[in-house]
Amino acid sequence: AAAAAAPASSPGAAPAAAEGAQGEGKAGVVELGGDRRCTVSDFKGSKHVDLREWYRKDGELKPGMKGISLQVADWNTICSAVADIDRAVQQQDMSYNLYLSGKRKVSLSQFKGKTYVAVREFFLKDGQEMPGKKGLNMTPEQWDCLKKGIPNISAAV
């Protein structure tokens, strides 16, 4: 697999990834497919796990606006709950919620008959939880790639 050009260096920039099979990559990078990836970034001396869409500009791969940056504690919570999340996906349990720090959670949604694993912020409107702008919805295939990459990401944080 050929390496992608490194994005311009900036504080908090995620590392460039090797372009290879989904669920694989170099240390701290997991390709999820569909221009989505999970990366470990360092922002002001603090490690974060980013679930984000990426795009190409001038031949360089750059992080997009769609996504969410998780604290390591939130990442560890997700890792500990993989079996529960898998069970919810298999049973299509749309009431499943795994609460993370602040107003963030892992939940399931359906769109056009397909189930998605959502990691996103939410807000309350009239007593109901509503999805916020920050976050990423993953197809079951992308969720599987993320699961396969857990050791890689966890070793980098």
GROMACS .gro file of C-alpha atoms in nm:
model
  157
    1ALA     CA    1   0.000   0.000   0.000
    2ALA     CA    2   0.135   0.342  -0.092
    3ALA     CA    3   0.149   0.606   0.179
    4ALA     CA    4  -0.062   0.918   0.137
    5ALA     CA    5   0.100   1.259   0.141
    6ALA     CA    6   0.111   1.394   0.495
    7PRO     CA    7  -0.132   1.675   0.566
    8ALA     CA    8   0.013   2.017   0.639
    9SER     CA    9   0.146   2.019   0.992
   10SER     CA   10  -0.073   2.209   1.235
   11PRO     CA   11  -0.150   2.181   1.605
   12GLY     CA   12  -0.398   1.902   1.657
   13ALA     CA   13  -0.359   1.763   1.307
   14ALA     CA   14  -0.417   1.390   1.283
   15PRO     CA   15  -0.145   1.178   1.124
   16ALA     CA   16  -0.166   1.079   0.760
   17ALA     CA   17  -0.269   0.720   0.705
   18ALA     CA   18  -0.138   0.446   0.488
   19GLU     CA   19  -0.388   0.376   0.215
   20GLY     CA   20  -0.461   0.010   0.252
   21ALA     CA   21  -0.733  -0.233   0.334
   22GLN     CA   22  -1.014  -0.111   0.552
   23GLY     CA   23  -0.952  -0.170   0.922
   24GLU     CA   24  -0.577  -0.150   0.859
   25GLY     CA   25  -0.328   0.133   0.849
   26LYS     CA   26  -0.029   0.260   1.032
   27ALA     CA   27  -0.008   0.318   1.406
   28GLY     CA   28  -0.299   0.522   1.533
   29VAL     CA   29  -0.495   0.512   1.204
   30VAL     CA   30  -0.782   0.284   1.105
   31GLU     CA   31  -0.946   0.311   0.764
   32LEU     CA   32  -1.323   0.272   0.797
   33GLY     CA   33  -1.409   0.305   0.429
   34GLY     CA   34  -1.594   0.574   0.241
   35ASP     CA   35  -1.329   0.841   0.319
   36ARG     CA   36  -1.385   0.781   0.690
   37ARG     CA   37  -1.118   0.691   0.938
   38CYS     CA   38  -1.038   0.672   1.304
   39THR     CA   39  -0.715   0.846   1.404
   40VAL     CA   40  -0.528   0.940   1.718
   41SER     CA   41  -0.438   1.306   1.744
   42ASP     CA   42  -0.248   1.513   1.996
   43PHE     CA   43  -0.403   1.850   2.076
   44LYS     CA   44  -0.230   2.077   2.329
   45GLY     CA   45  -0.055   1.777   2.483
   46SER     CA   46  -0.372   1.571   2.519
   47LYS     CA   47  -0.446   1.261   2.310
   48HIS     CA   48  -0.783   1.229   2.138
   49VAL     CA   49  -0.947   0.967   1.918
   50ASP     CA   50  -1.105   1.120   1.609
   51LEU     CA   51  -1.384   0.956   1.412
   52ARG     CA   52  -1.399   1.169   1.100
   53GLU     CA   53  -1.459   1.202   0.726
   54TRP     CA   54  -1.151   1.303   0.526
   55TYR     CA   55  -1.111   1.471   0.188
   56ARG     CA   56  -0.837   1.542  -0.066
   57LYS     CA   57  -0.719   1.892  -0.146
   58ASP     CA   58  -0.418   1.966  -0.365
   59GLY     CA   59  -0.319   1.598  -0.345
   60GLU     CA   60  -0.318   1.597   0.037
   61LEU     CA   61  -0.554   1.411   0.267
   62LYS     CA   62  -0.718   1.647   0.517
   63PRO     CA   63  -0.964   1.602   0.805
   64GLY     CA   64  -1.314   1.724   0.727
   65MET     CA   65  -1.571   1.895   0.944
   66LYS     CA   66  -1.794   1.588   0.978
   67GLY     CA   67  -1.685   1.386   1.277
   68ILE     CA   68  -1.615   1.390   1.646
   69SER     CA   69  -1.306   1.405   1.866
   70LEU     CA   70  -1.328   1.176   2.169
   71GLN     CA   71  -1.140   1.190   2.496
   72VAL     CA   72  -0.940   0.875   2.569
   73ALA     CA   73  -1.184   0.789   2.852
   74ASP     CA   74  -1.474   0.794   2.602
   75TRP     CA   75  -1.275   0.572   2.364
   76ASN     CA   76  -1.212   0.326   2.647
   77THR     CA   77  -1.584   0.325   2.734
   78ILE     CA   78  -1.668   0.236   2.372
   79CYS     CA   79  -1.402  -0.039   2.368
   80SER     CA   80  -1.546  -0.189   2.686
   81ALA     CA   81  -1.897  -0.193   2.537
   82VAL     CA   82  -1.824  -0.350   2.195
   83ALA     CA   83  -2.017  -0.670   2.276
   84ASP     CA   84  -2.319  -0.468   2.395
   85ILE     CA   85  -2.310  -0.245   2.086
   86ASP     CA   86  -2.281  -0.552   1.861
   87ARG     CA   87  -2.578  -0.713   2.035
   88ALA     CA   88  -2.784  -0.394   1.987
   89VAL     CA   89  -2.691  -0.383   1.616
   90GLN     CA   90  -2.778  -0.750   1.570
   91GLN     CA   91  -3.113  -0.706   1.747
   92GLN     CA   92  -3.171  -0.367   1.581
   93ASP     CA   93  -3.237  -0.220   1.927
   94MET     CA   94  -3.297   0.147   1.844
   95SER     CA   95  -3.337   0.224   2.216
   96TYR     CA   96  -2.970   0.139   2.284
   97ASN     CA   97  -2.766   0.424   2.434
   98LEU     CA   98  -2.411   0.422   2.569
   99TYR     CA   99  -2.352   0.754   2.741
  100LEU     CA  100  -2.005   0.905   2.720
  101SER     CA  101  -1.874   1.227   2.876
  102GLY     CA  102  -2.073   1.546   2.843
  103LYS     CA  103  -2.358   1.526   2.595
  104ARG     CA  104  -2.209   1.246   2.388
  105LYS     CA  105  -2.332   0.895   2.331
  106VAL     CA  106  -2.324   0.588   2.112
  107SER     CA  107  -2.666   0.501   1.976
  108LEU     CA  108  -2.827   0.328   1.679
  109SER     CA  109  -3.034   0.477   1.403
  110GLN     CA  110  -3.200   0.351   1.088
  111PHE     CA  111  -3.210   0.514   0.748
  112LYS     CA  112  -3.359   0.354   0.439
  113GLY     CA  113  -3.376   0.017   0.614
  114LYS     CA  114  -3.009   0.015   0.719
  115THR     CA  115  -2.888   0.032   1.079
  116TYR     CA  116  -2.612   0.278   1.170
  117VAL     CA  117  -2.389   0.306   1.477
  118ALA     CA  118  -2.379   0.673   1.573
  119VAL     CA  119  -2.111   0.830   1.792
  120ARG     CA  120  -2.221   1.188   1.839
  121GLU     CA  121  -2.312   1.479   2.058
  122PHE     CA  122  -2.676   1.537   2.136
  123PHE     CA  123  -2.889   1.813   2.283
  124LEU     CA  124  -3.223   1.828   2.458
  125LYS     CA  125  -3.523   1.981   2.284
  126ASP     CA  126  -3.857   1.972   2.462
  127GLY     CA  127  -3.723   1.693   2.685
  128GLN     CA  128  -3.615   1.477   2.389
  129GLU     CA  129  -3.258   1.388   2.294
  130MET     CA  130  -3.179   1.518   1.947
  131PRO     CA  131  -2.863   1.447   1.743
  132GLY     CA  132  -2.617   1.736   1.726
  133LYS     CA  133  -2.386   1.837   1.443
  134LYS     CA  134  -2.070   1.679   1.586
  135GLY     CA  135  -2.051   1.308   1.530
  136LEU     CA  136  -2.026   1.024   1.282
  137ASN     CA  137  -2.277   0.761   1.175
  138MET     CA  138  -2.111   0.434   1.074
  139THR     CA  139  -2.254   0.156   0.862
  140PRO     CA  140  -2.226  -0.193   1.016
  141GLU     CA  141  -1.929  -0.252   0.782
  142GLN     CA  142  -1.756   0.063   0.906
  143TRP     CA  143  -1.831  -0.036   1.267
  144ASP     CA  144  -1.668  -0.375   1.195
  145CYS     CA  145  -1.357  -0.198   1.060
  146LEU     CA  146  -1.343   0.016   1.373
  147LYS     CA  147  -1.368  -0.293   1.595
  148LYS     CA  148  -1.082  -0.462   1.407
  149GLY     CA  149  -0.873  -0.148   1.457
  150ILE     CA  150  -0.931  -0.118   1.833
  151PRO     CA  151  -0.589  -0.268   1.926
  152ASN     CA  152  -0.412  -0.027   1.687
  153ILE     CA  153  -0.591   0.283   1.821
  154SER     CA  154  -0.569   0.177   2.185
  155ALA     CA  155  -0.194   0.117   2.153
  156ALA     CA  156  -0.151   0.472   2.016
  157VAL     CA  157  -0.336   0.649   2.297
   0.00000   0.00000   0.00000
